[in-house]
mmCIF file of C-alpha atoms and ligand atoms in Angstrom:
data_model
loop_
_atom_site.group_PDB
_atom_site.id
_atom_site.type_symbol
_atom_site.label_atom_id
_atom_site.label_comp_id
_atom_site.label_asym_id
_atom_site.label_seq_id
_atom_site.Cartn_x
_atom_site.Cartn_y
_atom_site.Cartn_z
ATOM 1 C CA MET A 1 -2.889 -21.628 -4.786
ATOM 2 C CA ASN A 2 -2.477 -18.407 -3.296
ATOM 3 C CA LYS A 3 -5.662 -15.897 -2.867
ATOM 4 C CA ILE A 4 -6.428 -13.358 -5.669
ATOM 5 C CA THR A 5 -6.642 -9.723 -5.165
ATOM 6 C CA LEU A 6 -8.118 -7.412 -7.902
ATOM 7 C CA ILE A 7 -7.307 -3.760 -7.167
ATOM 8 C CA THR A 8 -8.625 -0.910 -9.299
ATOM 9 C CA GLY A 9 -6.620 2.556 -9.681
ATOM 10 C CA ALA A 10 -3.278 0.375 -8.657
ATOM 11 C CA THR A 11 -1.027 2.699 -10.510
ATOM 12 C CA SER A 12 -0.775 5.520 -8.061
ATOM 13 C CA GLY A 13 -1.385 6.345 -4.143
ATOM 14 C CA ILE A 14 -3.438 4.036 -2.188
ATOM 15 C CA GLY A 15 -3.909 1.572 -4.906
ATOM 16 C CA LEU A 16 -0.484 0.984 -5.320
ATOM 17 C CA ALA A 17 0.519 0.666 -1.668
ATOM 18 C CA CYS A 18 -2.242 -1.948 -1.549
ATOM 19 C CA ALA A 19 -0.667 -3.737 -4.467
ATOM 20 C CA ARG A 20 2.663 -3.659 -2.608
ATOM 21 C CA LYS A 21 1.385 -4.659 0.867
ATOM 22 C CA PHE A 22 -0.834 -7.544 -0.716
ATOM 23 C CA ALA A 23 1.923 -8.828 -2.735
ATOM 24 C CA GLY A 24 4.140 -8.781 0.458
ATOM 25 C CA ALA A 25 1.572 -10.803 1.926
ATOM 26 C CA GLY A 26 1.467 -13.572 -0.786
ATOM 27 C CA TYR A 27 -1.590 -12.691 -2.565
ATOM 28 C CA ARG A 28 -1.670 -12.974 -6.525
ATOM 29 C CA LEU A 29 -2.319 -9.550 -7.910
ATOM 30 C CA ILE A 30 -4.584 -8.441 -10.867
ATOM 31 C CA LEU A 31 -4.022 -4.762 -11.293
ATOM 32 C CA THR A 32 -5.868 -2.456 -13.184
ATOM 33 C CA GLY A 33 -5.417 1.153 -14.083
ATOM 34 C CA ARG A 34 -5.799 3.469 -17.357
ATOM 35 C CA ASN A 35 -1.925 3.967 -17.767
ATOM 36 C CA GLU A 36 -0.633 0.649 -19.420
ATOM 37 C CA SER A 37 3.255 1.789 -19.148
ATOM 38 C CA ARG A 38 2.824 2.522 -15.239
ATOM 39 C CA LEU A 39 0.883 -0.764 -14.853
ATOM 40 C CA GLU A 40 3.819 -2.773 -16.644
ATOM 41 C CA GLU A 41 6.245 -1.175 -14.271
ATOM 42 C CA ILE A 42 4.646 -1.891 -11.337
ATOM 43 C CA ARG A 43 4.152 -5.729 -12.587
ATOM 44 C CA ALA A 44 7.919 -5.660 -13.395
ATOM 45 C CA GLU A 45 8.734 -4.662 -9.827
ATOM 46 C CA LEU A 46 6.630 -7.031 -7.984
ATOM 47 C CA THR A 47 7.328 -10.009 -10.178
ATOM 48 C CA ALA A 48 10.907 -9.087 -9.736
ATOM 49 C CA GLN A 49 10.213 -9.578 -6.093
ATOM 50 C CA GLY A 50 8.421 -13.173 -6.567
ATOM 51 C CA SER A 51 4.696 -12.109 -6.873
ATOM 52 C CA GLU A 52 2.368 -13.294 -9.477
ATOM 53 C CA VAL A 53 0.807 -10.171 -11.294
ATOM 54 C CA LEU A 54 -1.623 -9.603 -14.132
ATOM 55 C CA THR A 55 -2.318 -6.482 -15.392
ATOM 56 C CA LEU A 56 -5.682 -4.975 -17.202
ATOM 57 C CA CYS A 57 -5.829 -1.665 -18.603
ATOM 58 C CA PHE A 58 -9.344 -0.324 -18.932
ATOM 59 C CA ASP A 59 -11.240 2.775 -17.547
ATOM 60 C CA VAL A 60 -13.617 2.054 -15.125
ATOM 61 C CA ARG A 61 -16.095 4.493 -16.163
ATOM 62 C CA GLU A 62 -16.500 2.658 -19.592
ATOM 63 C CA ARG A 63 -18.995 -0.076 -18.797
ATOM 64 C CA GLU A 64 -18.374 -2.231 -21.789
ATOM 65 C CA GLU A 65 -14.403 -2.002 -21.444
ATOM 66 C CA THR A 66 -14.831 -3.134 -17.922
ATOM 67 C CA GLU A 67 -17.172 -5.994 -18.865
ATOM 68 C CA LYS A 68 -14.854 -7.004 -21.748
ATOM 69 C CA ALA A 69 -11.782 -6.890 -19.055
ATOM 70 C CA ILE A 70 -13.530 -9.168 -16.545
ATOM 71 C CA ALA A 71 -14.971 -11.501 -18.924
ATOM 72 C CA CYS A 72 -11.719 -12.224 -20.645
ATOM 73 C CA LEU A 73 -9.544 -13.140 -17.222
ATOM 74 C CA PRO A 74 -7.892 -16.239 -18.004
ATOM 75 C CA GLN A 75 -9.353 -19.076 -16.191
ATOM 76 C CA GLU A 76 -6.437 -19.247 -13.714
ATOM 77 C CA TRP A 77 -7.056 -15.641 -12.691
ATOM 78 C CA SER A 78 -10.991 -15.653 -12.855
ATOM 79 C CA GLU A 79 -11.549 -16.710 -9.284
ATOM 80 C CA ILE A 80 -10.832 -13.498 -7.465
ATOM 81 C CA ASP A 81 -10.926 -13.338 -3.689
ATOM 82 C CA VAL A 82 -10.524 -9.737 -2.845
ATOM 83 C CA LEU A 83 -11.873 -6.778 -4.811
ATOM 84 C CA VAL A 84 -10.343 -3.398 -3.835
ATOM 85 C CA ASN A 85 -12.464 -0.783 -5.455
ATOM 86 C CA ASN A 86 -10.169 1.996 -5.280
ATOM 87 C CA ALA A 87 -10.259 3.953 -8.523
ATOM 88 C CA GLY A 88 -11.788 7.389 -7.890
ATOM 89 C CA LEU A 89 -10.846 11.030 -7.876
ATOM 90 C CA ALA A 90 -12.125 14.497 -6.933
ATOM 91 C CA LEU A 91 -12.024 17.401 -9.138
ATOM 92 C CA GLY A 92 -12.475 20.804 -8.211
ATOM 93 C CA LEU A 93 -13.354 22.879 -4.802
ATOM 94 C CA GLU A 94 -15.710 25.119 -6.291
ATOM 95 C CA PRO A 95 -18.877 26.119 -4.360
ATOM 96 C CA GLU A 96 -21.464 23.797 -5.668
ATOM 97 C CA TYR A 97 -23.277 26.674 -7.517
ATOM 98 C CA GLU A 98 -20.163 27.212 -9.352
ATOM 99 C CA GLY A 99 -18.936 23.480 -10.000
ATOM 100 C CA ARG A 100 -17.916 22.560 -13.584
ATOM 101 C CA PHE A 101 -20.478 19.934 -15.108
ATOM 102 C CA ASP A 102 -17.638 17.878 -16.682
ATOM 103 C CA ASP A 103 -15.884 17.449 -13.292
ATOM 104 C CA TRP A 104 -19.177 16.334 -11.603
ATOM 105 C CA GLU A 105 -19.663 13.731 -14.419
ATOM 106 C CA THR A 106 -16.240 12.324 -14.017
ATOM 107 C CA MET A 107 -16.458 11.910 -10.147
ATOM 108 C CA ILE A 108 -19.955 10.380 -10.388
ATOM 109 C CA ASP A 109 -18.857 8.134 -13.574
ATOM 110 C CA THR A 110 -15.492 6.824 -11.620
ATOM 111 C CA ASN A 111 -16.584 6.776 -7.804
ATOM 112 C CA ILE A 112 -19.995 5.483 -8.117
ATOM 113 C CA LYS A 113 -20.676 3.882 -11.309
ATOM 114 C CA GLY A 114 -17.037 2.308 -11.876
ATOM 115 C CA LEU A 115 -17.486 0.575 -8.719
ATOM 116 C CA LEU A 116 -20.798 -0.636 -9.204
ATOM 117 C CA TRP A 117 -19.916 -2.068 -12.541
ATOM 118 C CA MET A 118 -16.758 -4.036 -10.747
ATOM 119 C CA THR A 119 -19.038 -4.940 -8.020
ATOM 120 C CA ARG A 120 -21.779 -6.503 -10.316
ATOM 121 C CA LEU A 121 -19.079 -8.061 -12.577
ATOM 122 C CA VAL A 122 -16.995 -9.936 -9.765
ATOM 123 C CA VAL A 123 -19.454 -10.282 -6.804
ATOM 124 C CA PRO A 124 -21.552 -12.929 -8.567
ATOM 125 C CA GLY A 125 -18.296 -15.406 -8.947
ATOM 126 C CA MET A 126 -17.385 -15.073 -5.179
ATOM 127 C CA VAL A 127 -21.230 -15.773 -4.399
ATOM 128 C CA GLU A 128 -21.026 -19.035 -6.460
ATOM 129 C CA ARG A 129 -17.694 -20.001 -4.852
ATOM 130 C CA GLY A 130 -18.813 -19.208 -1.100
ATOM 131 C CA ARG A 131 -15.899 -16.856 -0.500
ATOM 132 C CA GLY A 132 -14.675 -13.511 -1.050
ATOM 133 C CA HIS A 133 -14.482 -9.796 0.244
ATOM 134 C CA ILE A 134 -15.043 -6.623 -1.356
ATOM 135 C CA ILE A 135 -13.081 -3.706 -0.067
ATOM 136 C CA ASN A 136 -14.393 -0.041 -1.010
ATOM 137 C CA ILE A 137 -12.375 2.878 -0.686
ATOM 138 C CA GLY A 138 -14.650 5.402 0.692
ATOM 139 C CA SER A 139 -13.757 8.524 2.879
ATOM 140 C CA VAL A 140 -14.146 10.786 5.553
ATOM 141 C CA ALA A 141 -15.683 12.908 2.850
ATOM 142 C CA GLY A 142 -18.807 10.479 2.981
ATOM 143 C CA ASP A 143 -19.380 11.117 6.537
ATOM 144 C CA ALA A 144 -20.345 15.095 5.951
ATOM 145 C CA ALA A 145 -20.009 17.578 3.223
ATOM 146 C CA TYR A 146 -17.106 20.466 3.611
ATOM 147 C CA ALA A 147 -16.928 23.415 1.614
ATOM 148 C CA GLY A 148 -16.438 23.137 -2.065
ATOM 149 C CA GLY A 149 -16.753 19.331 -1.705
ATOM 150 C CA GLY A 150 -20.334 18.591 -2.077
ATOM 151 C CA VAL A 151 -20.451 16.522 -5.289
ATOM 152 C CA TYR A 152 -17.165 14.438 -4.121
ATOM 153 C CA CYS A 153 -18.551 13.988 -0.511
ATOM 154 C CA ALA A 154 -21.818 12.910 -2.214
ATOM 155 C CA THR A 155 -20.001 10.131 -4.161
ATOM 156 C CA LYS A 156 -18.316 8.926 -1.084
ATOM 157 C CA ALA A 157 -21.541 8.994 0.668
ATOM 158 C CA ALA A 158 -22.755 6.658 -2.018
ATOM 159 C CA VAL A 159 -19.873 4.314 -1.438
ATOM 160 C CA LYS A 160 -21.009 4.195 1.951
ATOM 161 C CA THR A 161 -24.596 3.585 1.230
ATOM 162 C CA LEU A 162 -23.593 1.038 -1.627
ATOM 163 C CA SER A 163 -21.075 -0.943 0.686
ATOM 164 C CA ASP A 164 -24.077 -1.015 3.303
ATOM 165 C CA GLY A 165 -26.549 -2.305 0.883
ATOM 166 C CA LEU A 166 -24.039 -5.050 -0.392
ATOM 167 C CA ARG A 167 -23.306 -6.070 3.194
ATOM 168 C CA ILE A 168 -26.883 -6.509 4.010
ATOM 169 C CA ASP A 169 -27.505 -8.344 0.398
ATOM 170 C CA LEU A 170 -24.484 -10.674 1.325
ATOM 171 C CA ALA A 171 -25.226 -11.201 4.863
ATOM 172 C CA PRO A 172 -26.351 -14.967 4.386
ATOM 173 C CA THR A 173 -23.228 -15.633 2.220
ATOM 174 C CA PRO A 174 -19.566 -15.866 3.900
ATOM 175 C CA ILE A 175 -18.451 -12.996 1.720
ATOM 176 C CA ARG A 176 -17.733 -9.835 3.686
ATOM 177 C CA VAL A 177 -17.582 -6.133 2.730
ATOM 178 C CA THR A 178 -15.526 -3.421 4.141
ATOM 179 C CA ASN A 179 -15.778 0.573 3.655
ATOM 180 C CA LEU A 180 -12.429 2.055 4.343
ATOM 181 C CA LYS A 181 -12.992 5.896 5.078
ATOM 182 C CA PRO A 182 -9.408 7.835 5.128
ATOM 183 C CA GLY A 183 -8.968 11.366 5.888
ATOM 184 C CA LEU A 184 -6.019 13.095 4.321
ATOM 185 C CA VAL A 185 -3.681 10.940 2.441
ATOM 186 C CA GLU A 186 -0.520 12.162 0.793
ATOM 187 C CA THR A 187 -0.826 11.017 -3.018
ATOM 188 C CA ASN A 188 -1.865 12.362 -6.254
ATOM 189 C CA PHE A 189 -5.060 13.263 -5.397
ATOM 190 C CA SER A 190 -4.941 16.851 -4.620
ATOM 191 C CA ARG A 191 -3.050 17.406 -7.932
ATOM 192 C CA VAL A 192 -5.760 15.502 -9.944
ATOM 193 C CA ARG A 193 -8.334 17.691 -7.797
ATOM 194 C CA PHE A 194 -6.662 21.033 -8.525
ATOM 195 C CA HIS A 195 -6.337 19.775 -12.217
ATOM 196 C CA GLY A 196 -2.292 19.512 -12.104
ATOM 197 C CA ASP A 197 -1.493 22.616 -9.816
ATOM 198 C CA ALA A 198 1.294 21.266 -7.838
ATOM 199 C CA LYS A 199 1.590 24.219 -5.663
ATOM 200 C CA ARG A 200 -1.911 24.340 -4.592
ATOM 201 C CA ALA A 201 -1.763 20.501 -3.984
ATOM 202 C CA GLU A 202 1.009 20.835 -1.598
ATOM 203 C CA LYS A 203 -0.735 23.254 0.527
ATOM 204 C CA VAL A 204 -3.322 20.599 1.503
ATOM 205 C CA TYR A 205 -0.657 18.784 3.440
ATOM 206 C CA GLN A 206 1.071 21.603 4.792
ATOM 207 C CA GLY A 207 1.086 21.804 9.008
ATOM 208 C CA ILE A 208 0.019 18.483 9.283
ATOM 209 C CA LYS A 209 1.400 15.033 9.106
ATOM 210 C CA PRO A 210 -0.850 13.332 6.419
ATOM 211 C CA LEU A 211 -1.618 9.753 6.173
ATOM 212 C CA THR A 212 0.127 7.848 3.628
ATOM 213 C CA GLY A 213 -1.042 5.166 1.054
ATOM 214 C CA ASP A 214 0.913 2.703 3.048
ATOM 215 C CA ASP A 215 -1.281 3.603 6.332
ATOM 216 C CA ILE A 216 -4.431 2.806 4.328
ATOM 217 C CA ALA A 217 -2.884 -0.467 2.607
ATOM 218 C CA ASP A 218 -2.036 -1.682 6.265
ATOM 219 C CA VAL A 219 -5.623 -1.420 7.370
ATOM 220 C CA ALA A 220 -7.005 -3.268 4.044
ATOM 221 C CA LEU A 221 -4.828 -6.163 4.404
ATOM 222 C CA TYR A 222 -5.875 -6.333 8.051
ATOM 223 C CA ALA A 223 -9.315 -6.564 6.995
ATOM 224 C CA ALA A 224 -8.768 -9.056 4.372
ATOM 225 C CA GLN A 225 -6.740 -11.498 6.815
ATOM 226 C CA ALA A 226 -9.164 -11.091 9.769
ATOM 227 C CA PRO A 227 -10.553 -14.534 10.619
ATOM 228 C CA ALA A 228 -13.682 -15.806 8.568
ATOM 229 C CA HIS A 229 -16.084 -14.819 11.125
ATOM 230 C CA VAL A 230 -14.824 -11.208 11.551
ATOM 231 C CA GLN A 231 -16.136 -8.627 9.271
ATOM 232 C CA ILE A 232 -14.648 -5.241 9.355
ATOM 233 C CA ALA A 233 -17.405 -3.402 8.233
ATOM 234 C CA GLU A 234 -16.154 0.140 8.105
ATOM 235 C CA VAL A 235 -13.096 2.098 9.380
ATOM 236 C CA LEU A 236 -12.445 5.724 9.808
ATOM 237 C CA ILE A 237 -8.792 6.415 9.440
ATOM 238 C CA LEU A 238 -7.487 9.998 10.150
ATOM 239 C CA ALA A 239 -4.250 11.696 10.692
ATOM 240 C CA THR A 240 -3.723 12.398 14.285
ATOM 241 C CA HIS A 241 -4.681 16.386 13.856
ATOM 242 C CA GLN A 242 -7.410 15.838 11.825
ATOM 243 C CA ALA A 243 -10.955 15.521 13.458
ATOM 244 C CA SER A 244 -13.350 15.492 10.499
ATOM 245 C CA GLY A 245 -13.367 16.300 6.719
ATOM 246 C CA SER A 246 -13.402 20.110 7.714
ATOM 247 C CA VAL A 247 -11.498 20.259 11.093
ATOM 248 C CA ILE A 248 -7.676 20.015 10.501
ATOM 249 C CA ALA A 249 -5.440 21.768 13.338
ATOM 250 C CA ARG A 250 -2.369 22.505 11.123
ATOM 251 C CA GLN A 251 0.711 23.085 13.607
HETATM 252 P P1 NDP B 1 -4.218 8.728 -6.740
HETATM 253 O O1 NDP B 1 -4.687 9.942 -7.790
HETATM 254 O O2 NDP B 1 -2.831 8.774 -6.316
HETATM 255 O O3 NDP B 1 -4.689 7.371 -7.409
HETATM 256 C C1 NDP B 1 -6.076 7.261 -7.921
HETATM 257 C C2 NDP B 1 -6.004 5.987 -8.845
HETATM 258 O O4 NDP B 1 -7.343 5.653 -9.238
HETATM 259 C C3 NDP B 1 -4.866 6.358 -10.059
HETATM 260 O O5 NDP B 1 -4.263 4.875 -10.381
HETATM 261 C C4 NDP B 1 -5.886 6.672 -11.155
HETATM 262 O O6 NDP B 1 -5.165 6.150 -12.222
HETATM 263 C C5 NDP B 1 -6.974 5.583 -10.797
HETATM 264 N N1 NDP B 1 -8.096 6.189 -11.659
HETATM 265 C C6 NDP B 1 -8.662 7.109 -11.441
HETATM 266 N N2 NDP B 1 -9.688 7.633 -12.564
HETATM 267 C C7 NDP B 1 -9.856 6.146 -12.919
HETATM 268 C C8 NDP B 1 -10.518 5.595 -14.003
HETATM 269 N N3 NDP B 1 -11.579 6.165 -14.590
HETATM 270 N N4 NDP B 1 -10.428 4.174 -14.425
HETATM 271 C C9 NDP B 1 -9.563 3.549 -13.911
HETATM 272 N N5 NDP B 1 -8.775 3.965 -12.808
HETATM 273 C C10 NDP B 1 -8.839 5.189 -12.423
HETATM 274 O O7 NDP B 1 -5.290 9.203 -5.557
HETATM 275 P P2 NDP B 1 -5.486 8.372 -4.155
HETATM 276 O O8 NDP B 1 -4.534 7.145 -4.269
HETATM 277 O O9 NDP B 1 -5.197 8.949 -3.027
HETATM 278 O O10 NDP B 1 -6.797 7.709 -4.548
HETATM 279 C C11 NDP B 1 -7.285 6.270 -4.237
HETATM 280 C C12 NDP B 1 -8.569 6.323 -3.786
HETATM 281 O O11 NDP B 1 -8.822 6.805 -2.608
HETATM 282 C C13 NDP B 1 -9.904 7.399 -4.141
HETATM 283 O O12 NDP B 1 -11.120 6.561 -4.577
HETATM 284 C C14 NDP B 1 -9.954 8.546 -3.606
HETATM 285 O O13 NDP B 1 -11.520 8.958 -3.668
HETATM 286 C C15 NDP B 1 -9.640 7.777 -2.238
HETATM 287 N N6 NDP B 1 -9.552 8.540 -0.919
HETATM 288 C C16 NDP B 1 -8.450 9.260 -1.185
HETATM 289 C C17 NDP B 1 -7.732 10.112 -0.036
HETATM 290 C C18 NDP B 1 -6.848 11.080 0.016
HETATM 291 O O14 NDP B 1 -6.697 11.878 0.687
HETATM 292 N N7 NDP B 1 -5.753 10.762 -1.019
HETATM 293 C C19 NDP B 1 -8.679 10.303 1.099
HETATM 294 C C20 NDP B 1 -10.113 9.684 1.255
HETATM 295 C C21 NDP B 1 -10.365 8.609 -0.034
HETATM 296 P P3 NDP B 1 -4.767 7.311 -13.342
HETATM 297 O O15 NDP B 1 -3.437 7.659 -13.000
HETATM 298 O O16 NDP B 1 -4.957 6.649 -14.612
HETATM 299 O O17 NDP B 1 -5.873 8.441 -13.259
HETATM 300 C C1 8X3 B 2 -10.242 12.560 0.475
HETATM 301 C C2 8X3 B 2 -10.081 13.033 1.817
HETATM 302 O O1 8X3 B 2 -10.989 15.145 3.078
HETATM 303 O O2 8X3 B 2 -9.798 15.691 0.954
HETATM 304 O O3 8X3 B 2 -11.359 11.750 0.108
HETATM 305 O O4 8X3 B 2 -11.957 14.703 1.165
HETATM 306 S S1 8X3 B 2 -10.570 14.708 1.705
#
C-alpha cells in the first residue's frame, strides 16, 4: 500500500503544489481545507490522474472540528505517514502598536494552535507504528522580525521552536521533523494579508522573480523521500535576490 500524506490548507498555493507533487510521486493523499468545492475540484483533478485522494473539510483553528475530522478517518486512511502542516496566513502589515486584535487572533490560532492540534492528533499514531514524518511550513519570517510583521513573524518563530521541540521529543523514534522556511512565494498569501487588495499584493512580487509553490513542494518531497537515516531538519529557501525577510534587491 502506498504511503499516506495529509496536507492542511491544500486548496491553494504551497499546500496545493505539495498535493500535486506528492500525488505525482505515488502517495495517497488526505487533503484538508475550508473550501469544500475547491477540495472537490482538486480531488477530481488528482483522481483523474490515478491518485487516491480523501478530502476533509474543517478549520484548523477549531479544535473540536479538527479532533472529529481525524477521529473519523476511515481505517484504510488512518495510518498517516507524512503530515504537512501548511495551513497558515499573515494578516496586516501595520506597526505592532496599531495592529488589529482580530488579525492577531486569527494568525495565532491558525499558524500556532492549528499546527499544534494537528500534531497532537496525528503524531501518536506515528509513534505507535514506528514510522512517520512531520513537515512544518515555517518561514524566513521566523528568523527575524521585519517592519509591520511582528505578530506573523512571532507565529513562524513559534513554528521553528515547536518543530525543534518535537524533534527532540521524537529523537528516540524513527520519526523525522522538518521545518521548511520559504521566503517570497507567489501564492494567495499577500492577497490574504492585505484583506483582498490585489494591487497591493502584486507589488510584493514586483522587481523580483519570486519562488513558486512548486519550488517549496520540491523540497518537501525531497525531505519526505530522503533515506530513513537522513533527517532534513530545517531548510531556508529564498528567491535569488532575497537575502532575508527584509532584504530584497528589486531589479
Ligand atoms: P495561500 O493563501 O495560497 O494558501 C493558504 C492555505 O491555507 C489555503 O488553502 C487556505 O485555505 C489555508 N488555510 C488558511 N487558514 C486556514 C484554516 N483556519 N483552516 C484550514 N485551512 C486554512 O498561501 P501560501 O500557500 O503562501 O501559504 C501556505 C503556508 O506557507 C502558510 O503557513 C504561510 O504562512 C507559509 N509561507 C508562505 C510564504 C509566501 O511567501 N507565500 C512564505 C513562507 C511561508 P482558505 O482558502 O480556506 O483560506
Ligand atoms: C512569508 C514570507 O517574508 O512575506 O512567510 O513574511 S514573508
